[in-house]
Amino acid sequence: MKRICCLLLCILMVFAFTGCSQKGEEASASPVSQKRFATIGTGGVTGVYYPAGGAISKIVNKKNDQYNIKVTVESTGGSVFNVNAILAGDLEFGMVQSDRQFQALNGVAEWEPVGKQEKLRAVFAMHAEPVNLIAADDAGINTIADLKGKKVNVGQPGSGNRGNALDTIAAAGMNWETDVVAEGLKPAESAKMLQDDRIDAYFYTVGHPNGSFMEASAGTRKVHFVPIEGPGIDKMIVDHPYYAKAYIPISQYPNVTNTADVPTYGVKATLCTSADVPDDVVYAVAKEVFENLDEFKELHPAFATLTKENMLEGLSAPIHPGALKYYKEAGLK
Ligand code: GLU
């Protein structure tokens, strides 16, 4: 009996070993034979980061046979959350505002206590993100100075836009903690809160068109974008290398009450990763998006003005070596 048991055990072990070794052989036969998963951290579902992540994953996953990489998308709190999750190894990629990329790399703003985030790497830049302030017409907010005493969503901690909201309020000579009634809502909640008369206005640094402003302007409470301009804003743009003048294209939102495009300032959306993410994974993402740019641009109207050249502008972190390999092959670097 004991011998039979031993024999059975041996047979089982042989099977188990063979099974494992076959899997192992498959995995080590070539670098692309082992399936890899890469997650892109985005933003709220009514923003542009979420569909942008979806567009990247769609383009790369089409070549699953070639790369054996499965890209997935996660809705997150936004840029600051994404940088920290990338560097903690919880996400492979993240959408990050260009100002946040600069700040993390240089250890300023939210990263002041932890210092320079030297492992942060850039992949490419994407659409423009104006700093938008949308307000209810009945709230009497026509300039940034009118925000005084008003209930304003400046964005949740972890979002990229919160920093821009606080910078804007400071540039207007106000203190965000005492001069406005600041809320820290998720962007996906803001539109409904504005329509429900529970806030007077909200800031959102985001590309156009987006679901949030469509929703905010589709209700019975009339809304408009507020110009973000003046000497304080001009000085802030000069003082910060990552800010530039921008405008809000109101033709994208037929229901807002503005009659002309609205001046503001803005940043760019970028795709970031960590130095620890394997070169071939980042290579695949950069190559597939660049080589299929026409198809990629069809996936969201905010991508209309993207070119291979402007997608390499506005990056402050070093370009990841996997992406750089592709840019060199393509003669772009
Ligand atoms: N720029 C925003 C942020 O970093 C997100 C915008 C979006 O989701 O499109 O928090």
Tab-separated table of C-alpha atoms and ligand atoms in Angstrom:
chain	number	residue	atom	x	y	z
A	1	MET	CA	0.000	0.000	0.000
A	2	LYS	CA	2.805	2.301	1.030
A	3	ARG	CA	4.616	1.585	-2.265
A	4	ILE	CA	1.485	2.280	-4.307
A	5	CYS	CA	1.053	5.603	-2.516
A	6	CYS	CA	4.691	6.467	-3.186
A	7	LEU	CA	4.284	5.585	-6.864
A	8	LEU	CA	1.119	7.685	-7.147
A	9	LEU	CA	2.884	10.576	-5.462
A	10	CYS	CA	5.808	10.281	-7.884
A	11	ILE	CA	3.447	10.258	-10.903
A	12	LEU	CA	1.646	13.323	-9.556
A	13	MET	CA	4.926	15.116	-8.995
A	14	VAL	CA	6.087	14.342	-12.519
A	15	PHE	CA	2.827	15.738	-13.917
A	16	ALA	CA	3.009	18.773	-11.704
A	17	PHE	CA	6.629	19.383	-12.602
A	18	THR	CA	6.034	18.929	-16.339
A	19	GLY	CA	3.077	21.301	-16.203
A	20	CYS	CA	5.124	23.927	-14.423
A	21	SER	CA	8.104	23.536	-16.650
A	22	GLN	CA	5.914	23.924	-19.745
A	23	LYS	CA	4.500	27.137	-18.348
A	24	GLY	CA	8.000	28.220	-17.394
A	25	GLU	CA	9.303	27.474	-20.884
A	26	GLU	CA	6.486	29.490	-22.412
A	27	ALA	CA	7.273	32.346	-20.085
A	28	SER	CA	10.984	32.388	-20.729
A	29	ALA	CA	11.003	31.560	-24.449
A	30	SER	CA	11.106	35.234	-25.357
A	31	PRO	CA	10.618	38.470	-23.475
A	32	VAL	CA	7.169	39.020	-25.023
A	33	SER	CA	5.780	35.549	-24.269
A	34	GLN	CA	4.937	36.381	-20.668
A	35	LYS	CA	1.657	38.245	-20.412
A	36	ARG	CA	2.080	41.605	-18.720
A	37	PHE	CA	-0.591	43.866	-17.313
A	38	ALA	CA	-0.274	47.624	-17.249
A	39	THR	CA	-2.823	49.929	-15.656
A	40	ILE	CA	-3.265	53.589	-16.573
A	41	GLY	CA	-4.513	55.854	-13.774
A	42	THR	CA	-6.828	58.498	-15.205
A	43	GLY	CA	-9.335	60.837	-13.508
A	44	GLY	CA	-13.082	61.140	-12.973
A	45	VAL	CA	-15.343	59.460	-15.525
A	46	THR	CA	-16.735	62.779	-16.832
A	47	GLY	CA	-13.252	64.180	-17.600
A	48	VAL	CA	-10.982	63.576	-20.597
A	49	TYR	CA	-8.299	61.498	-18.810
A	50	TYR	CA	-10.651	58.553	-18.494
A	51	PRO	CA	-11.499	58.315	-22.229
A	52	ALA	CA	-7.848	59.200	-23.030
A	53	GLY	CA	-6.690	56.177	-21.017
A	54	GLY	CA	-9.339	54.128	-22.802
A	55	ALA	CA	-8.038	55.293	-26.187
A	56	ILE	CA	-4.440	54.362	-25.322
A	57	SER	CA	-5.477	50.943	-24.040
A	58	LYS	CA	-7.611	50.300	-27.125
A	59	ILE	CA	-4.740	51.074	-29.503
A	60	VAL	CA	-2.136	49.023	-27.574
A	61	ASN	CA	-4.420	46.045	-26.840
A	62	LYS	CA	-5.061	45.622	-30.568
A	63	LYS	CA	-1.489	44.356	-30.775
A	64	ASN	CA	-1.922	41.901	-27.922
A	65	ASP	CA	-0.618	39.065	-30.149
A	66	GLN	CA	2.596	40.947	-30.785
A	67	TYR	CA	3.369	42.354	-27.343
A	68	ASN	CA	1.331	40.186	-24.967
A	69	ILE	CA	0.588	43.298	-22.916
A	70	LYS	CA	-2.897	43.980	-21.582
A	71	VAL	CA	-3.505	47.636	-20.777
A	72	THR	CA	-6.367	48.476	-18.433
A	73	VAL	CA	-7.740	51.793	-17.220
A	74	GLU	CA	-8.638	52.926	-13.732
A	75	SER	CA	-10.704	55.979	-12.749
A	76	THR	CA	-8.782	57.867	-10.032
A	77	GLY	CA	-8.727	61.206	-8.196
A	78	GLY	CA	-6.417	62.707	-10.875
A	79	SER	CA	-2.836	63.871	-11.430
A	80	VAL	CA	-1.438	63.995	-7.895
A	81	PHE	CA	-2.912	60.606	-7.020
A	82	ASN	CA	-1.542	59.181	-10.296
A	83	VAL	CA	2.029	60.415	-9.726
A	84	ASN	CA	2.088	58.932	-6.230
A	85	ALA	CA	0.541	55.625	-7.329
A	86	ILE	CA	3.023	55.294	-10.226
A	87	LEU	CA	5.961	55.889	-7.897
A	88	ALA	CA	4.565	53.453	-5.312
A	89	GLY	CA	4.368	50.786	-8.059
A	90	ASP	CA	0.561	50.598	-7.816
A	91	LEU	CA	0.055	51.885	-11.375
A	92	GLU	CA	2.327	51.499	-14.407
A	93	PHE	CA	1.088	54.645	-16.146
A	94	GLY	CA	-0.873	57.732	-15.242
A	95	MET	CA	-2.312	60.820	-16.836
A	96	VAL	CA	-0.637	63.816	-15.217
A	97	GLN	CA	-0.976	67.572	-15.744
A	98	SER	CA	2.301	69.053	-17.034
A	99	ASP	CA	2.499	71.401	-14.009
A	100	ARG	CA	2.158	68.430	-11.657
A	101	GLN	CA	4.861	66.536	-13.583
A	102	PHE	CA	7.197	69.517	-13.089
A	103	GLN	CA	6.315	69.906	-9.403
A	104	ALA	CA	6.781	66.205	-8.578
A	105	LEU	CA	10.106	66.078	-10.382
A	106	ASN	CA	11.344	69.165	-8.562
A	107	GLY	CA	9.907	68.254	-5.152
A	108	VAL	CA	7.643	71.291	-4.818
A	109	ALA	CA	3.914	71.855	-4.032
A	110	GLU	CA	2.439	68.532	-2.737
A	111	TRP	CA	5.901	66.929	-2.998
A	112	GLU	CA	7.686	69.518	-0.831
A	113	PRO	CA	7.681	67.232	2.267
A	114	VAL	CA	8.962	64.168	0.339
A	115	GLY	CA	11.382	65.841	-2.081
A	116	LYS	CA	12.225	65.300	-5.742
A	117	GLN	CA	10.448	62.360	-7.363
A	118	GLU	CA	13.426	61.259	-9.416
A	119	LYS	CA	11.920	58.027	-10.746
A	120	LEU	CA	9.108	59.856	-12.551
A	121	ARG	CA	9.375	59.458	-16.331
A	122	ALA	CA	7.502	61.095	-19.201
A	123	VAL	CA	6.059	59.104	-22.109
A	124	PHE	CA	4.340	61.778	-24.206
A	125	ALA	CA	2.188	64.908	-23.964
A	126	MET	CA	-1.426	65.026	-25.050
A	127	HIS	CA	-4.281	67.554	-25.213
A	128	ALA	CA	-4.338	71.077	-23.770
A	129	GLU	CA	-6.035	71.499	-20.406
A	130	PRO	CA	-7.291	75.025	-19.724
A	131	VAL	CA	-8.007	75.984	-16.107
A	132	ASN	CA	-11.797	76.335	-16.276
A	133	LEU	CA	-14.087	78.090	-13.846
A	134	ILE	CA	-17.800	77.510	-14.498
A	135	ALA	CA	-20.414	79.384	-12.486
A	136	ALA	CA	-24.181	79.650	-12.216
A	137	ASP	CA	-25.479	82.838	-13.876
A	138	ASP	CA	-27.576	83.623	-10.770
A	139	ALA	CA	-24.512	83.525	-8.467
A	140	GLY	CA	-23.140	86.855	-9.754
A	141	ILE	CA	-19.643	85.597	-10.544
A	142	ASN	CA	-18.295	87.394	-13.606
A	143	THR	CA	-14.646	87.836	-12.605
A	144	ILE	CA	-12.371	85.866	-10.279
A	145	ALA	CA	-12.697	88.679	-7.695
A	146	ASP	CA	-16.422	87.853	-7.506
A	147	LEU	CA	-15.556	84.467	-5.949
A	148	LYS	CA	-15.290	86.197	-2.565
A	149	GLY	CA	-17.751	84.641	-0.133
A	150	LYS	CA	-19.041	82.152	-2.731
A	151	LYS	CA	-19.321	78.389	-2.414
A	152	VAL	CA	-16.733	77.043	-4.827
A	153	ASN	CA	-15.480	73.552	-5.522
A	154	VAL	CA	-11.678	73.792	-5.731
A	155	GLY	CA	-11.337	70.023	-6.274
A	156	GLN	CA	-10.462	67.078	-4.119
A	157	PRO	CA	-6.967	66.509	-2.722
A	158	GLY	CA	-5.207	64.208	-5.232
A	159	SER	CA	-6.594	66.070	-8.221
A	160	GLY	CA	-4.355	68.149	-10.421
A	161	ASN	CA	-6.933	70.930	-10.682
A	162	ARG	CA	-6.994	71.735	-6.955
A	163	GLY	CA	-3.535	73.344	-7.214
A	164	ASN	CA	-4.673	75.506	-10.144
A	165	ALA	CA	-7.804	76.584	-8.279
A	166	LEU	CA	-5.756	77.607	-5.225
A	167	ASP	CA	-3.176	79.393	-7.429
A	168	THR	CA	-5.976	81.283	-9.215
A	169	ILE	CA	-7.611	82.399	-5.973
A	170	ALA	CA	-4.212	83.497	-4.585
A	171	ALA	CA	-3.392	85.354	-7.817
A	172	ALA	CA	-6.677	87.248	-7.402
A	173	GLY	CA	-5.391	88.413	-4.001
A	174	MET	CA	-7.630	86.133	-1.919
A	175	ASN	CA	-7.096	83.434	0.669
A	176	TRP	CA	-8.877	80.226	-0.363
A	177	GLU	CA	-9.474	79.187	3.245
A	178	THR	CA	-11.038	82.415	4.456
A	179	ASP	CA	-12.278	84.367	1.421
A	180	VAL	CA	-14.243	81.596	-0.325
A	181	VAL	CA	-16.318	78.705	0.988
A	182	ALA	CA	-14.124	76.008	-0.542
A	183	GLU	CA	-15.442	72.519	-1.258
A	184	GLY	CA	-13.246	69.510	-2.106
A	185	LEU	CA	-15.589	67.540	-4.354
A	186	LYS	CA	-14.810	64.948	-7.004
A	187	PRO	CA	-15.167	66.399	-10.509
A	188	ALA	CA	-17.880	63.876	-11.351
A	189	GLU	CA	-20.044	65.305	-8.537
A	190	SER	CA	-19.556	68.987	-9.337
A	191	ALA	CA	-21.918	69.359	-12.299
A	192	LYS	CA	-24.880	67.982	-10.374
A	193	MET	CA	-24.017	70.061	-7.306
A	194	LEU	CA	-23.990	73.194	-9.480
A	195	GLN	CA	-27.355	72.345	-11.020
A	196	ASP	CA	-28.787	71.562	-7.574
A	197	ASP	CA	-27.762	75.014	-6.267
A	198	ARG	CA	-25.457	73.423	-3.685
A	199	ILE	CA	-22.364	75.211	-5.061
A	200	ASP	CA	-22.026	78.511	-6.958
A	201	ALA	CA	-19.100	77.541	-9.177
A	202	TYR	CA	-16.403	74.952	-9.731
A	203	PHE	CA	-12.854	74.839	-11.013
A	204	TYR	CA	-11.799	71.978	-13.275
A	205	THR	CA	-8.553	71.818	-15.240
A	206	VAL	CA	-9.605	69.584	-18.109
A	207	GLY	CA	-9.574	69.232	-21.898
A	208	HIS	CA	-12.532	70.103	-24.133
A	209	PRO	CA	-15.118	68.891	-24.809
A	210	ASN	CA	-15.851	66.899	-21.662
A	211	GLY	CA	-18.844	65.260	-20.000
A	212	SER	CA	-18.616	67.401	-16.884
A	213	PHE	CA	-19.357	70.736	-18.619
A	214	MET	CA	-21.915	69.091	-20.925
A	215	GLU	CA	-23.760	67.949	-17.812
A	216	ALA	CA	-23.272	71.257	-15.963
A	217	SER	CA	-24.758	73.217	-18.876
A	218	ALA	CA	-27.621	70.850	-19.685
A	219	GLY	CA	-29.900	71.688	-16.746
A	220	THR	CA	-32.351	74.461	-15.940
A	221	ARG	CA	-29.833	76.551	-13.950
A	222	LYS	CA	-28.020	78.642	-16.548
A	223	VAL	CA	-24.214	78.595	-16.370
A	224	HIS	CA	-21.219	80.351	-17.921
A	225	PHE	CA	-17.430	80.154	-17.925
A	226	VAL	CA	-15.718	82.934	-15.961
A	227	PRO	CA	-12.646	84.624	-17.513
A	228	ILE	CA	-9.456	83.999	-15.525
A	229	GLU	CA	-7.388	87.066	-16.324
A	230	GLY	CA	-5.896	90.232	-14.872
A	231	PRO	CA	-2.527	91.489	-13.637
A	232	GLY	CA	-2.302	88.868	-10.848
A	233	ILE	CA	-2.857	86.040	-13.357
A	234	ASP	CA	-0.359	87.586	-15.821
A	235	LYS	CA	2.270	87.702	-13.065
A	236	MET	CA	1.541	84.120	-12.047
A	237	ILE	CA	2.017	82.936	-15.656
A	238	VAL	CA	5.364	84.737	-15.855
A	239	ASP	CA	6.453	83.287	-12.489
A	240	HIS	CA	5.584	79.663	-13.334
A	241	PRO	CA	7.240	78.021	-16.360
A	242	TYR	CA	4.450	75.450	-16.689
A	243	TYR	CA	1.570	77.932	-17.115
A	244	ALA	CA	0.604	79.540	-20.438
A	245	LYS	CA	-2.328	81.643	-21.645
A	246	ALA	CA	-5.223	79.616	-23.033
A	247	TYR	CA	-8.906	80.010	-23.857
A	248	ILE	CA	-12.084	77.988	-23.497
A	249	PRO	CA	-13.721	77.148	-26.860
A	250	ILE	CA	-17.374	77.813	-26.049
A	251	SER	CA	-18.640	76.363	-29.355
A	252	GLN	CA	-18.208	72.954	-27.709
A	253	TYR	CA	-20.985	73.772	-25.203
A	254	PRO	CA	-24.075	75.153	-26.943
A	255	ASN	CA	-25.959	75.624	-23.654
A	256	VAL	CA	-23.562	77.958	-21.804
A	257	THR	CA	-24.535	81.635	-21.829
A	258	ASN	CA	-21.098	82.960	-22.936
A	259	THR	CA	-21.094	84.540	-26.363
A	260	ALA	CA	-17.327	84.492	-27.037
A	261	ASP	CA	-14.383	82.233	-26.200
A	262	VAL	CA	-13.202	82.759	-22.647
A	263	PRO	CA	-9.629	83.755	-21.725
A	264	THR	CA	-7.807	81.757	-19.075
A	265	TYR	CA	-4.477	79.983	-18.611
A	266	GLY	CA	-3.655	76.318	-18.818
A	267	VAL	CA	-1.379	73.297	-18.878
A	268	LYS	CA	-1.093	70.105	-20.910
A	269	ALA	CA	-2.140	66.561	-20.171
A	270	THR	CA	0.802	64.132	-20.231
A	271	LEU	CA	1.287	60.391	-19.889
A	272	CYS	CA	3.797	59.469	-17.181
A	273	THR	CA	5.365	56.286	-15.895
A	274	SER	CA	8.141	55.184	-13.543
A	275	ALA	CA	11.771	54.342	-14.318
A	276	ASP	CA	10.933	50.882	-12.876
A	277	VAL	CA	8.427	50.009	-15.633
A	278	PRO	CA	10.101	47.693	-18.213
A	279	ASP	CA	11.381	49.333	-21.400
A	280	ASP	CA	9.462	47.031	-23.745
A	281	VAL	CA	6.108	47.900	-22.109
A	282	VAL	CA	6.687	51.659	-22.485
A	283	TYR	CA	8.116	51.128	-25.994
A	284	ALA	CA	4.903	49.361	-27.047
A	285	VAL	CA	2.684	52.151	-25.695
A	286	ALA	CA	4.691	54.967	-27.339
A	287	LYS	CA	5.070	53.134	-30.642
A	288	GLU	CA	1.437	52.073	-31.030
A	289	VAL	CA	0.024	55.510	-30.189
A	290	PHE	CA	2.477	57.316	-32.511
A	291	GLU	CA	2.237	54.854	-35.402
A	292	ASN	CA	-1.569	54.905	-35.265
A	293	LEU	CA	-1.974	58.597	-34.482
A	294	ASP	CA	-4.724	59.245	-37.061
A	295	GLU	CA	-6.822	56.430	-35.659
A	296	PHE	CA	-5.988	57.523	-32.090
A	297	LYS	CA	-7.103	61.113	-32.778
A	298	GLU	CA	-10.498	59.838	-33.893
A	299	LEU	CA	-11.099	58.434	-30.422
A	300	HIS	CA	-11.700	61.799	-28.710
A	301	PRO	CA	-12.315	65.309	-30.114
A	302	ALA	CA	-9.831	66.765	-27.562
A	303	PHE	CA	-7.050	65.016	-29.539
A	304	ALA	CA	-7.786	66.917	-32.795
A	305	THR	CA	-4.674	69.111	-32.652
A	306	LEU	CA	-2.176	66.429	-31.596
A	307	THR	CA	0.912	65.997	-33.754
A	308	LYS	CA	3.940	63.742	-33.241
A	309	GLU	CA	5.986	66.892	-32.640
A	310	ASN	CA	3.710	68.613	-30.102
A	311	MET	CA	3.326	65.327	-28.231
A	312	LEU	CA	7.003	65.645	-27.316
A	313	GLU	CA	6.648	69.207	-25.999
A	314	GLY	CA	5.834	70.251	-22.429
A	315	LEU	CA	7.547	67.296	-20.738
A	316	SER	CA	9.769	68.080	-17.767
A	317	ALA	CA	10.597	64.572	-16.488
A	318	PRO	CA	13.200	62.580	-18.466
A	319	ILE	CA	11.611	60.531	-21.262
A	320	HIS	CA	11.436	56.844	-20.298
A	321	PRO	CA	14.164	54.874	-22.171
A	322	GLY	CA	11.555	52.533	-23.699
A	323	ALA	CA	9.710	55.484	-25.263
A	324	LEU	CA	12.983	57.177	-26.228
A	325	LYS	CA	14.048	54.043	-28.122
A	326	TYR	CA	10.946	54.369	-30.282
A	327	TYR	CA	11.309	58.161	-30.765
A	328	LYS	CA	14.897	57.615	-31.962
A	329	GLU	CA	13.862	54.841	-34.338
A	330	ALA	CA	11.163	57.159	-35.720
A	331	GLY	CA	13.640	60.040	-36.125
A	332	LEU	CA	11.708	62.204	-33.667
A	333	LYS	CA	14.579	62.589	-31.166
B	1	GLU	N1	-6.599	67.555	-14.912
B	1	GLU	C1	-7.392	66.833	-13.953
B	1	GLU	C2	-6.513	66.316	-12.845
B	1	GLU	O1	-5.360	66.129	-13.015
B	1	GLU	C3	-8.154	65.680	-14.569
B	1	GLU	C4	-8.817	65.996	-15.850
B	1	GLU	C5	-9.482	64.833	-16.541
B	1	GLU	O2	-9.862	63.872	-15.862
B	1	GLU	O3	-9.586	64.878	-17.775
B	1	GLU	O4	-6.970	66.043	-11.762
